[in-house]
Tab-separated table of C-alpha atoms in Angstrom:
chain	number	residue	atom	x	y	z
A	1	MET	CA	-36.548	63.556	-19.212
A	2	ALA	CA	-35.178	64.817	-15.883
A	3	PHE	CA	-33.006	67.452	-17.581
A	4	LEU	CA	-35.922	68.604	-19.769
A	5	ILE	CA	-38.230	69.077	-16.781
A	6	LEU	CA	-35.405	70.733	-14.837
A	7	SER	CA	-34.810	73.243	-17.643
A	8	ILE	CA	-38.511	74.132	-17.887
A	9	VAL	CA	-39.357	74.431	-14.215
A	10	THR	CA	-36.180	76.034	-12.881
A	11	ALA	CA	-36.524	78.844	-15.412
A	12	LEU	CA	-39.309	80.167	-13.197
A	13	PRO	CA	-37.884	80.885	-9.705
A	14	ALA	CA	-36.821	84.444	-10.481
A	15	SER	CA	-40.418	85.556	-10.026
A	16	PHE	CA	-41.146	83.482	-6.921
A	17	GLU	CA	-39.840	85.864	-4.306
A	18	LYS	CA	-42.100	88.767	-5.147
A	19	GLN	CA	-45.081	86.407	-5.019
A	20	ILE	CA	-44.289	85.157	-1.512
A	21	PRO	CA	-43.837	88.105	0.864
A	22	GLU	CA	-42.920	86.032	3.920
A	23	LEU	CA	-39.785	84.826	2.128
A	24	ALA	CA	-38.508	88.294	1.354
A	25	THR	CA	-36.136	88.392	4.322
A	26	ILE	CA	-33.243	87.689	1.995
A	27	THR	CA	-33.495	89.232	-1.466
A	28	SER	CA	-31.119	89.282	-4.390
A	29	LYS	CA	-30.818	89.769	-8.108
A	30	MET	CA	-30.263	86.229	-9.241
A	31	ALA	CA	-28.312	87.079	-12.374
A	32	THR	CA	-25.665	89.160	-10.580
A	33	PRO	CA	-23.042	88.434	-7.950
A	34	MET	CA	-24.565	88.608	-4.470
A	35	LYS	CA	-23.283	90.167	-1.288
A	36	THR	CA	-24.855	89.419	2.038
A	37	GLU	CA	-26.071	92.049	4.503
A	38	ALA	CA	-23.448	94.313	6.000
A	39	ALA	CA	-23.494	92.660	9.412
A	40	GLY	CA	-22.402	89.317	7.994
A	41	PRO	CA	-19.702	88.015	5.651
A	42	VAL	CA	-19.444	89.375	2.102
A	43	PHE	CA	-19.514	86.974	-0.856
A	44	ASP	CA	-18.788	87.780	-4.483
A	45	ILE	CA	-20.704	84.835	-5.970
A	46	ASN	CA	-23.112	84.519	-8.877
A	47	GLU	CA	-26.104	83.051	-7.024
A	48	LYS	CA	-28.038	81.995	-10.105
A	49	ALA	CA	-25.071	80.089	-11.536
A	50	LEU	CA	-24.459	78.410	-8.179
A	51	VAL	CA	-28.057	77.210	-7.870
A	52	ARG	CA	-27.957	75.859	-11.424
A	53	ARG	CA	-24.773	73.890	-10.666
A	54	ILE	CA	-26.453	72.360	-7.638
A	55	ASP	CA	-29.547	71.587	-9.716
A	56	TYR	CA	-27.692	69.667	-12.375
A	57	ARG	CA	-25.656	67.753	-9.805
A	58	ILE	CA	-28.389	66.500	-7.450
A	59	VAL	CA	-31.875	66.906	-8.973
A	60	PRO	CA	-31.490	64.359	-11.845
A	61	LEU	CA	-30.291	61.723	-9.374
A	62	MET	CA	-33.313	62.359	-7.140
A	63	PHE	CA	-35.581	62.183	-10.195
A	64	PHE	CA	-34.221	58.792	-11.267
A	65	CYS	CA	-34.451	57.459	-7.709
A	66	TYR	CA	-38.135	58.332	-7.561
A	67	LEU	CA	-38.741	57.014	-11.077
A	68	MET	CA	-37.177	53.658	-10.267
A	69	GLN	CA	-38.923	53.162	-6.922
A	70	PHE	CA	-42.308	53.884	-8.505
A	71	LEU	CA	-41.505	51.631	-11.453
A	72	ASP	CA	-40.680	48.861	-8.968
A	73	LYS	CA	-44.099	49.279	-7.344
A	74	VAL	CA	-46.076	49.282	-10.608
A	75	LEU	CA	-44.203	46.412	-12.276
A	76	ILE	CA	-46.545	43.984	-10.554
A	77	ASN	CA	-49.433	45.884	-12.169
A	78	TYR	CA	-48.000	45.229	-15.641
A	79	ALA	CA	-46.803	41.723	-14.791
A	80	ASN	CA	-50.369	40.783	-13.885
A	81	VAL	CA	-51.549	41.272	-17.472
A	82	MET	CA	-48.421	39.434	-18.691
A	83	GLY	CA	-49.287	36.174	-16.941
A	84	LEU	CA	-47.855	36.549	-13.420
A	85	ALA	CA	-51.082	35.426	-11.719
A	86	LYS	CA	-51.242	32.310	-13.873
A	87	ASP	CA	-47.539	31.431	-13.559
A	88	ALA	CA	-47.567	31.927	-9.771
A	89	GLN	CA	-50.948	30.167	-9.442
A	90	LEU	CA	-52.548	33.102	-7.611
A	91	LYS	CA	-56.138	32.597	-6.447
A	92	GLY	CA	-58.962	34.852	-5.226
A	93	ASN	CA	-57.696	38.080	-3.629
A	94	GLU	CA	-54.049	36.979	-3.375
A	95	PHE	CA	-52.961	39.547	-5.974
A	96	SER	CA	-54.576	42.328	-3.902
A	97	TRP	CA	-52.704	41.054	-0.850
A	98	LEU	CA	-49.379	41.388	-2.675
A	99	ALA	CA	-50.046	45.115	-2.957
A	100	THR	CA	-51.335	45.403	0.610
A	101	ALA	CA	-48.364	43.499	2.097
A	102	PHE	CA	-45.936	45.821	0.329
A	103	PHE	CA	-47.476	48.883	1.925
A	104	ILE	CA	-47.839	47.318	5.386
A	105	ALA	CA	-44.080	46.768	5.328
A	106	TYR	CA	-43.614	50.266	3.846
A	107	ALA	CA	-45.563	51.866	6.704
A	108	LEU	CA	-43.882	49.876	9.485
A	109	ALA	CA	-40.410	50.617	8.102
A	110	GLU	CA	-40.850	54.404	7.984
A	111	PHE	CA	-39.636	55.037	11.505
A	112	PRO	CA	-36.655	52.615	11.456
A	113	GLN	CA	-35.612	54.256	8.194
A	114	GLY	CA	-36.118	57.632	9.884
A	115	ILE	CA	-33.618	56.624	12.588
A	116	LEU	CA	-31.082	55.793	9.871
A	117	LEU	CA	-31.709	59.177	8.228
A	118	GLN	CA	-31.116	60.889	11.589
A	119	LYS	CA	-27.851	59.042	12.262
A	120	PHE	CA	-26.333	58.906	8.773
A	121	PRO	CA	-26.256	61.217	5.728
A	122	ALA	CA	-29.514	60.916	3.768
A	123	PRO	CA	-27.818	60.324	0.356
A	124	ARG	CA	-25.843	57.370	1.739
A	125	VAL	CA	-28.891	55.783	3.373
A	126	LEU	CA	-30.885	56.319	0.169
A	127	GLY	CA	-28.189	54.981	-2.150
A	128	PHE	CA	-27.629	51.722	-0.301
A	129	ASN	CA	-31.389	51.153	0.009
A	130	VAL	CA	-31.727	51.594	-3.768
A	131	ILE	CA	-28.982	49.015	-4.361
A	132	LEU	CA	-30.665	46.521	-2.029
A	133	TRP	CA	-34.120	47.006	-3.499
A	134	GLY	CA	-32.662	46.578	-6.987
A	135	ILE	CA	-31.400	43.157	-5.934
A	136	THR	CA	-34.839	42.379	-4.458
A	137	VAL	CA	-36.636	43.392	-7.660
A	138	ALA	CA	-34.373	41.129	-9.703
A	139	CYS	CA	-35.089	38.252	-7.302
A	140	THR	CA	-38.816	38.579	-8.105
A	141	ALA	CA	-38.043	36.811	-11.379
A	142	ALA	CA	-37.389	33.594	-9.412
A	143	CYS	CA	-40.796	33.611	-7.699
A	144	SER	CA	-43.301	30.924	-8.631
A	145	SER	CA	-45.843	31.020	-5.776
A	146	PHE	CA	-47.862	33.427	-3.675
A	147	ARG	CA	-45.562	32.933	-0.675
A	148	SER	CA	-42.384	33.733	-2.591
A	149	LEU	CA	-43.966	36.811	-4.198
A	150	LEU	CA	-45.250	37.922	-0.794
A	151	THR	CA	-41.749	37.646	0.678
A	152	VAL	CA	-40.052	39.813	-1.947
A	153	ARG	CA	-42.882	42.373	-1.799
A	154	ILE	CA	-42.471	42.729	1.963
A	155	ILE	CA	-38.691	43.166	1.649
A	156	LEU	CA	-39.212	45.690	-1.149
A	157	GLY	CA	-41.667	47.670	0.992
A	158	ILE	CA	-39.164	47.870	3.861
A	159	LEU	CA	-36.400	49.156	1.583
A	160	GLU	CA	-38.477	51.629	-0.422
A	161	ALA	CA	-39.893	53.273	2.714
A	162	VAL	CA	-36.840	55.536	2.745
A	163	ILE	CA	-37.516	57.233	-0.579
A	164	SER	CA	-39.819	60.174	0.180
A	165	PRO	CA	-38.375	61.199	3.585
A	166	ALA	CA	-34.847	61.038	2.153
A	167	LEU	CA	-35.638	63.123	-0.927
A	168	VAL	CA	-37.567	65.721	1.087
A	169	LEU	CA	-34.629	66.053	3.501
A	170	ILE	CA	-32.067	66.331	0.715
A	171	THR	CA	-34.105	68.994	-1.082
A	172	SER	CA	-34.753	71.095	2.029
A	173	ASN	CA	-31.043	70.920	2.966
A	174	TRP	CA	-29.933	72.506	-0.309
A	175	TYR	CA	-32.598	75.063	-1.246
A	176	GLN	CA	-34.457	78.048	0.123
A	177	ARG	CA	-38.161	77.467	0.657
A	178	LYS	CA	-39.079	79.518	-2.419
A	179	GLU	CA	-36.750	77.331	-4.505
A	180	ALA	CA	-37.573	73.956	-2.956
A	181	SER	CA	-41.121	73.583	-4.310
A	182	PRO	CA	-40.031	73.384	-7.985
A	183	ARG	CA	-37.401	70.798	-7.062
A	184	TYR	CA	-39.935	68.669	-5.196
A	185	GLY	CA	-42.037	68.766	-8.345
A	186	ILE	CA	-39.149	67.793	-10.598
A	187	TRP	CA	-38.131	64.656	-8.727
A	188	PHE	CA	-41.774	63.774	-8.119
A	189	CYS	CA	-42.291	63.741	-11.910
A	190	GLY	CA	-40.333	60.497	-11.708
A	191	LEU	CA	-43.673	58.925	-10.745
A	192	GLY	CA	-45.106	59.712	-14.157
A	193	GLY	CA	-41.828	58.701	-15.754
A	194	GLY	CA	-42.135	55.328	-14.026
A	195	GLN	CA	-45.638	54.851	-15.425
A	196	ILE	CA	-44.508	55.688	-18.954
A	197	PHE	CA	-41.360	53.582	-18.760
A	198	GLY	CA	-43.324	50.716	-17.202
A	199	GLY	CA	-45.894	50.724	-20.002
A	200	ILE	CA	-43.174	50.662	-22.647
A	201	LEU	CA	-41.262	47.880	-20.876
A	202	SER	CA	-44.394	45.800	-20.416
A	203	PHE	CA	-45.293	46.139	-24.096
A	204	ALA	CA	-41.744	45.202	-25.137
A	205	PHE	CA	-41.403	42.191	-22.838
A	206	GLN	CA	-44.818	40.839	-23.837
A	207	HIS	CA	-43.128	39.982	-27.132
A	208	VAL	CA	-40.842	37.500	-25.348
A	209	THR	CA	-42.062	34.040	-26.370
A	210	SER	CA	-39.932	31.869	-24.080
A	211	THR	CA	-41.946	29.496	-21.913
A	212	SER	CA	-39.043	28.658	-19.564
A	213	PHE	CA	-38.285	32.286	-18.588
A	214	GLN	CA	-41.387	34.351	-19.255
A	215	GLY	CA	-41.365	37.995	-20.329
A	216	TRP	CA	-42.467	39.337	-16.949
A	217	ARG	CA	-39.557	37.560	-15.255
A	218	LEU	CA	-37.034	39.068	-17.658
A	219	MET	CA	-38.616	42.483	-17.078
A	220	PHE	CA	-37.970	42.242	-13.319
A	221	VAL	CA	-34.315	41.267	-13.904
A	222	VAL	CA	-33.684	44.223	-16.226
A	223	VAL	CA	-35.382	46.743	-13.932
A	224	GLY	CA	-33.509	45.359	-10.919
A	225	ALA	CA	-30.171	45.856	-12.700
A	226	ILE	CA	-31.046	49.461	-13.574
A	227	ASN	CA	-31.923	50.096	-9.918
A	228	ILE	CA	-28.509	48.848	-8.808
A	229	VAL	CA	-26.763	51.258	-11.201
A	230	VAL	CA	-28.863	54.215	-9.960
A	231	GLY	CA	-28.158	53.220	-6.347
A	232	LEU	CA	-24.408	53.193	-6.930
A	233	LEU	CA	-24.569	56.663	-8.521
A	234	VAL	CA	-26.551	58.047	-5.567
A	235	ALA	CA	-24.352	56.428	-2.905
A	236	PHE	CA	-21.081	57.668	-4.371
A	237	PHE	CA	-21.898	60.859	-6.335
A	238	LEU	CA	-24.645	62.621	-4.352
A	239	PRO	CA	-22.928	64.805	-1.689
A	240	ALA	CA	-23.684	63.788	1.888
A	241	LYS	CA	-24.449	67.444	2.736
A	242	PRO	CA	-23.680	70.907	1.302
A	243	GLN	CA	-20.541	71.266	3.457
A	244	ALA	CA	-19.155	68.036	1.937
A	245	ALA	CA	-19.793	68.942	-1.718
A	246	THR	CA	-16.523	68.553	-3.621
A	247	PHE	CA	-17.873	70.538	-6.588
A	248	LEU	CA	-18.201	73.686	-4.422
A	249	SER	CA	-15.434	75.944	-3.139
A	250	ASN	CA	-15.173	76.773	0.565
A	251	GLU	CA	-16.562	80.240	-0.126
A	252	GLU	CA	-19.520	78.769	-2.029
A	253	LYS	CA	-20.247	76.371	0.830
A	254	SER	CA	-20.269	79.230	3.342
A	255	PHE	CA	-22.459	81.307	1.068
A	256	LEU	CA	-24.864	78.397	0.586
A	257	LEU	CA	-25.322	78.006	4.339
A	258	ASP	CA	-25.765	81.757	4.775
A	259	ARG	CA	-28.479	81.997	2.124
A	260	LEU	CA	-30.468	79.203	3.797
A	261	VAL	CA	-31.062	81.464	6.819
A	262	VAL	CA	-34.323	82.493	5.121
A	263	ASN	CA	-35.748	79.032	5.882
A	264	GLN	CA	-35.352	79.599	9.632
A	265	ALA	CA	-35.112	75.799	9.912
A	266	GLY	CA	-31.465	74.701	10.236
A	267	ILE	CA	-29.882	72.018	8.073
A	268	GLU	CA	-28.614	68.874	9.761
A	269	ASN	CA	-28.373	67.549	13.307
A	270	SER	CA	-27.472	63.919	14.000
A	271	ASP	CA	-28.757	63.986	17.595
A	272	ALA	CA	-32.297	62.619	17.813
A	273	LYS	CA	-34.458	64.837	20.020
A	274	PRO	CA	-37.388	62.969	21.629
A	275	ARG	CA	-39.025	66.301	22.432
A	276	GLN	CA	-39.239	67.158	18.728
A	277	ILE	CA	-40.485	63.671	17.832
A	278	PHE	CA	-43.330	63.909	20.360
A	279	GLU	CA	-44.143	67.416	19.151
A	280	ALA	CA	-44.559	66.099	15.607
A	281	PHE	CA	-47.120	63.521	16.718
A	282	LYS	CA	-49.122	66.234	18.503
A	283	ASP	CA	-48.860	68.852	15.742
A	284	ALA	CA	-52.327	69.533	14.280
A	285	GLN	CA	-50.801	70.719	10.984
A	286	ILE	CA	-48.908	67.454	10.471
A	287	LEU	CA	-51.924	65.357	11.471
A	288	LEU	CA	-54.123	67.179	8.952
A	289	LEU	CA	-51.471	66.725	6.243
A	290	CYS	CA	-51.450	63.006	7.054
A	291	LEU	CA	-55.248	62.870	6.749
A	292	ILE	CA	-55.115	64.702	3.400
A	293	THR	CA	-52.506	62.175	2.234
A	294	ILE	CA	-54.646	59.191	3.228
A	295	LEU	CA	-57.837	60.537	1.641
A	296	SER	CA	-56.200	61.656	-1.611
A	297	SER	CA	-54.035	58.528	-1.930
A	298	LEU	CA	-56.877	56.010	-1.691
A	299	SER	CA	-56.996	56.244	-5.466
A	300	SER	CA	-53.381	55.053	-5.655
A	301	GLY	CA	-54.578	51.465	-5.950
A	302	VAL	CA	-55.840	52.368	-9.409
A	303	ILE	CA	-52.476	53.849	-10.333
A	304	THR	CA	-49.987	51.396	-8.810
A	305	THR	CA	-51.736	48.023	-8.930
A	306	PHE	CA	-54.973	47.851	-10.892
A	307	SER	CA	-54.849	50.354	-13.785
A	308	ALA	CA	-53.665	47.811	-16.378
A	309	THR	CA	-56.183	45.276	-15.045
A	310	LEU	CA	-59.035	47.813	-15.229
A	311	ILE	CA	-58.078	48.850	-18.756
A	312	LYS	CA	-57.944	45.208	-19.827
A	313	GLY	CA	-61.448	44.855	-18.355
A	314	PHE	CA	-62.647	47.499	-20.820
A	315	GLY	CA	-62.071	44.963	-23.600
A	316	TYR	CA	-58.387	45.453	-24.499
A	317	ASP	CA	-55.666	42.782	-24.614
A	318	GLY	CA	-52.465	42.800	-22.534
A	319	LYS	CA	-50.310	44.696	-25.040
A	320	GLN	CA	-52.994	47.335	-25.610
A	321	SER	CA	-53.496	47.718	-21.860
A	322	ALA	CA	-49.783	48.422	-21.373
A	323	LEU	CA	-49.729	51.089	-24.086
A	324	LEU	CA	-53.006	52.677	-22.966
A	325	ASN	CA	-51.559	53.070	-19.487
A	326	ILE	CA	-48.785	55.364	-20.789
A	327	PRO	CA	-51.033	58.488	-20.907
A	328	SER	CA	-51.527	58.038	-17.154
A	329	GLY	CA	-47.844	58.827	-16.722
A	330	VAL	CA	-48.159	61.893	-18.938
A	331	ILE	CA	-51.067	63.166	-16.811
A	332	SER	CA	-49.047	62.542	-13.625
A	333	ILE	CA	-46.151	64.601	-14.984
A	334	LEU	CA	-48.359	67.434	-16.266
A	335	SER	CA	-50.350	67.660	-13.026
A	336	SER	CA	-47.148	67.607	-10.945
A	337	MET	CA	-45.683	70.387	-13.085
A	338	PHE	CA	-48.939	72.338	-12.731
A	339	ALA	CA	-48.748	72.029	-8.950
A	340	THR	CA	-45.068	72.952	-8.912
A	341	ILE	CA	-45.453	76.003	-11.124
A	342	ALA	CA	-48.646	77.163	-9.387
A	343	VAL	CA	-47.072	77.026	-5.921
A	344	GLY	CA	-43.838	78.535	-7.222
A	345	ARG	CA	-45.659	81.482	-8.764
A	346	GLY	CA	-47.288	82.288	-5.457
A	347	TYR	CA	-50.624	80.527	-5.776
A	348	THR	CA	-51.596	79.000	-2.462
A	349	ARG	CA	-51.024	75.323	-1.803
A	350	TRP	CA	-54.513	74.760	-0.470
A	351	ALA	CA	-56.167	76.204	-3.600
A	352	SER	CA	-53.891	74.158	-5.864
A	353	ILE	CA	-54.922	70.980	-4.035
A	354	ILE	CA	-58.617	71.907	-4.387
A	355	VAL	CA	-58.176	72.227	-8.174
A	356	LEU	CA	-56.560	68.785	-8.294
A	357	VAL	CA	-59.204	67.229	-6.027
A	358	VAL	CA	-61.926	68.393	-8.425
A	359	GLN	CA	-60.183	66.514	-11.271
A	360	VAL	CA	-60.020	63.340	-9.160
A	361	ILE	CA	-63.718	63.644	-8.260
A	362	ILE	CA	-64.643	63.984	-11.946
A	363	GLY	CA	-62.434	61.003	-12.821
A	364	GLY	CA	-64.005	58.899	-10.073
A	365	ALA	CA	-67.474	59.864	-11.260
A	366	LEU	CA	-66.703	58.877	-14.859
A	367	MET	CA	-65.333	55.514	-13.751
A	368	SER	CA	-68.277	54.853	-11.437
A	369	LEU	CA	-71.241	56.069	-13.475
A	370	LEU	CA	-70.454	55.478	-17.149
A	371	ASN	CA	-71.633	52.383	-18.989
A	372	LYS	CA	-68.882	49.787	-19.447
A	373	LYS	CA	-69.282	50.117	-23.226
A	374	ASN	CA	-68.121	53.743	-23.072
A	375	GLN	CA	-64.427	52.910	-23.353
A	376	GLY	CA	-63.331	56.474	-24.089
A	377	GLY	CA	-65.109	57.903	-21.058
A	378	LEU	CA	-63.816	55.169	-18.759
A	379	LEU	CA	-60.248	55.696	-19.967
A	380	THR	CA	-60.632	59.442	-19.403
A	381	GLY	CA	-61.732	58.696	-15.836
A	382	ILE	CA	-58.634	56.582	-15.163
A	383	TYR	CA	-56.389	59.263	-16.649
A	384	MET	CA	-58.003	62.020	-14.545
A	385	ILE	CA	-57.519	59.960	-11.370
A	386	ASN	CA	-53.770	60.403	-11.919
A	387	CYS	CA	-54.087	64.077	-10.952
A	388	THR	CA	-54.082	62.820	-7.361
A	389	THR	CA	-50.329	62.189	-7.594
A	390	ALA	CA	-49.676	65.943	-7.694
A	391	ILE	CA	-51.469	66.384	-4.361
A	392	LEU	CA	-48.751	64.354	-2.702
A	393	VAL	CA	-45.952	66.530	-4.093
A	394	ILE	CA	-47.696	69.602	-2.630
A	395	VAL	CA	-47.987	67.848	0.732
A	396	TYR	CA	-44.283	66.963	0.671
A	397	SER	CA	-43.349	70.550	-0.189
A	398	TRP	CA	-45.693	71.741	2.576
A	399	VAL	CA	-43.847	69.592	5.121
A	400	GLY	CA	-40.467	70.768	3.826
A	401	SER	CA	-41.512	74.420	4.108
A	402	ASN	CA	-43.603	74.371	7.285
A	403	VAL	CA	-41.805	71.984	9.639
A	404	ALA	CA	-38.586	73.059	11.391
A	405	GLY	CA	-36.370	71.140	13.784
A	406	TYR	CA	-34.355	68.314	12.217
A	407	SER	CA	-35.837	65.484	14.284
A	408	LYS	CA	-39.332	66.894	13.887
A	409	ARG	CA	-38.927	67.219	10.123
A	410	ILE	CA	-37.684	63.639	9.781
A	411	THR	CA	-40.625	62.439	11.899
A	412	ALA	CA	-43.123	64.493	9.887
A	413	ASN	CA	-41.762	63.134	6.600
A	414	GLY	CA	-42.077	59.610	7.984
A	415	MET	CA	-45.645	60.267	9.157
A	416	VAL	CA	-46.717	61.506	5.727
A	417	ALA	CA	-44.999	58.597	3.974
A	418	ALA	CA	-46.635	56.177	6.418
A	419	SER	CA	-50.000	57.818	5.702
A	420	PHE	CA	-49.438	57.236	1.988
A	421	ALA	CA	-48.704	53.596	2.805
A	422	ILE	CA	-51.843	53.298	4.962
A	423	ALA	CA	-53.961	54.536	2.044
A	424	ASN	CA	-52.314	51.967	-0.188
A	425	ILE	CA	-52.937	49.225	2.379
A	426	ILE	CA	-56.639	50.056	2.299
A	427	SER	CA	-56.955	50.763	-1.424
A	428	PRO	CA	-56.198	47.294	-2.873
A	429	GLN	CA	-58.704	45.741	-0.465
A	430	THR	CA	-61.486	47.796	-2.059
A	431	PHE	CA	-60.763	45.816	-5.260
A	432	GLN	CA	-62.374	42.486	-4.388
A	433	ALA	CA	-62.444	39.549	-6.783
A	434	GLN	CA	-66.246	39.327	-6.675
A	435	ASP	CA	-66.491	42.925	-7.973
A	436	ALA	CA	-64.423	42.226	-11.108
A	437	PRO	CA	-64.140	43.463	-13.777
A	438	GLN	CA	-65.864	46.797	-13.002
A	439	TYR	CA	-64.899	47.157	-9.284
A	440	ILE	CA	-67.660	49.716	-8.668
A	441	PRO	CA	-67.249	49.846	-4.824
A	442	ALA	CA	-63.560	50.756	-5.255
A	443	LYS	CA	-64.403	53.534	-7.710
A	444	ILE	CA	-67.048	55.023	-5.408
A	445	THR	CA	-64.547	54.953	-2.533
A	446	ILE	CA	-62.174	57.088	-4.615
A	447	LEU	CA	-64.952	59.584	-5.345
A	448	VAL	CA	-66.018	60.040	-1.704
A	449	ALA	CA	-62.477	60.145	-0.283
A	450	ALA	CA	-61.419	62.883	-2.722
A	451	ALA	CA	-64.346	65.056	-1.620
A	452	PHE	CA	-63.376	64.708	2.059
A	453	ALA	CA	-59.757	65.534	1.167
A	454	GLY	CA	-60.936	68.892	-0.164
A	455	VAL	CA	-62.758	69.671	3.092
A	456	THR	CA	-59.658	68.766	5.130
A	457	VAL	CA	-57.485	71.108	3.045
A	458	LEU	CA	-59.815	74.005	3.833
A	459	ALA	CA	-59.564	73.217	7.557
A	460	LEU	CA	-55.742	73.243	7.346
A	461	ARG	CA	-55.774	76.614	5.562
A	462	MET	CA	-57.792	78.199	8.367
A	463	LEU	CA	-55.569	76.669	11.064
A	464	LEU	CA	-52.331	78.012	9.553
A	465	GLY	CA	-53.850	81.470	9.170
A	466	VAL	CA	-54.681	81.517	12.888
A	467	TRP	CA	-51.160	80.363	13.823
A	468	ASN	CA	-49.484	83.061	11.692
A	469	ASN	CA	-51.651	85.769	13.255
A	470	LYS	CA	-50.552	84.664	16.725
A	471	LYS	CA	-46.869	84.689	15.683
A	472	ASP	CA	-47.235	88.186	14.194
A	473	GLN	CA	-48.346	89.471	17.569
A	474	ARG	CA	-45.239	88.042	19.307
A	475	ASP	CA	-42.566	88.836	16.664
A	476	ASP	CA	-39.828	91.310	17.678
A	477	GLY	CA	-38.534	91.702	14.102
A	478	GLN	CA	-35.168	89.959	14.694
A	479	ARG	CA	-33.939	86.956	12.708
A	480	LEU	CA	-31.594	84.149	13.715
A	481	SER	CA	-28.271	83.677	11.907
A	482	ALA	CA	-27.244	80.466	10.125
A	483	ASN	CA	-25.005	79.402	13.032
A	484	GLU	CA	-27.744	80.112	15.576
A	485	LEU	CA	-30.290	78.112	13.589
A	486	ASN	CA	-28.016	75.092	13.325
A	487	SER	CA	-26.909	75.179	16.965
A	488	LEU	CA	-30.357	75.840	18.477
A	489	ASP	CA	-32.260	73.511	16.106
A	490	LEU	CA	-35.611	75.106	16.980
A	491	THR	CA	-38.918	73.699	15.774
A	492	ASP	CA	-41.390	75.827	13.857
A	493	SER	CA	-43.520	76.296	16.966
A	494	GLU	CA	-40.508	77.298	19.106
A	495	ASN	CA	-39.097	79.834	16.631
A	496	LYS	CA	-41.238	82.964	16.936
A	497	HIS	CA	-39.791	84.269	13.657
A	498	PHE	CA	-41.020	81.252	11.679
A	499	ARG	CA	-44.050	81.764	9.428
A	500	TYR	CA	-46.208	79.045	7.876
A	501	THR	CA	-46.935	78.985	4.167
A	502	TYR	CA	-50.288	77.861	2.847
């Protein structure tokens, strides 16, 4: 799946540059060997072939990391219709608290994980976290009470907090801004892949008839083992940074660093800068992106925890609920590819988010207003809600493109990931036991929050336009070299040559 999506999406970047004028500082014909400007070193390297080699080395691994971490989160969704609540003797809102506890831990762990990402190479931090969370997922099979399930969910939340900041950092360290957006979209399609894979696994393991080791327990063991394998591949085969890539020659490494000058953002700096961290917390752009994330992700409770339960409430059995959840993954992938291609072809991020928000509003309205006997309409509503996942990939690409300064970028990634967790802390609590099986208050919450997300996006668009106009007035036309960018490690607000995309 990862290679298929990679082949489709990465066929498009040749047209990106002419659609995004602010990225035209460095231009090239991708199919021919490239030479840098006369003032710098000269390279006789086929740029297109080099980018493709990087793609096939690192993007599939990022895709499978994201697929597995999302599958880990939604397994509890499928396990609930497979008998987990009964076997663990869950009562009242305890199932909702399993989801909430995961994301409380997820949010609190963002900044400790950010420190690890600052001090150590992101692929190594990511890989060892994947191995550890694979072990934790497998241990879920031994749980037989609310307390034991709560413990493993908290540990899992701490470990999985690394995923989005790590993948955003890895992507932005390898690609120009015009190339990064498609790659964000590719690995983010792992979310939809996790939904599809989860539905298939749930259906398969519901055929296990053992009463001593139930199907949902076996499912957690198998998924945990797959996570461990993926973690080992990431830890030992994903290069720590471009300069350490054994599959590149020294000339290719130098060329890769030189071509990243267009980002005006630097690559890696292991020294944490408190000044940049404080700047991130005061940055209006980052705060608005966090608000957009919270508002658009309030519907995530439907996707990660309650979709199978809601579908079962429409009158389907457990096996049918698992299979009917698979189209949700397809919608997640298609909407993520839409967002990726739209942004890559030069359509603005803010307008792309508005289009997606409209789909979520329609989905929320169908779920809230249709009669419970209208199964087709209710299913359509749940499927349309999944368009919200693509909003998050645009936000991540926005952070990767618009935030410079290594410490500031790590902090911003952590803030957005924590905002996603905050939304998911709130979301399960809107699904109260007394509202079952329709959960109307939760559905109305999704509808209202999506509308406010659209308003916030418009506010961010106006803010970035004002900031770019101010920078235009101060620009002297010079650009910093790759060495200068890495040594100075300027933030986007400090670098007068930096321009914001929107």
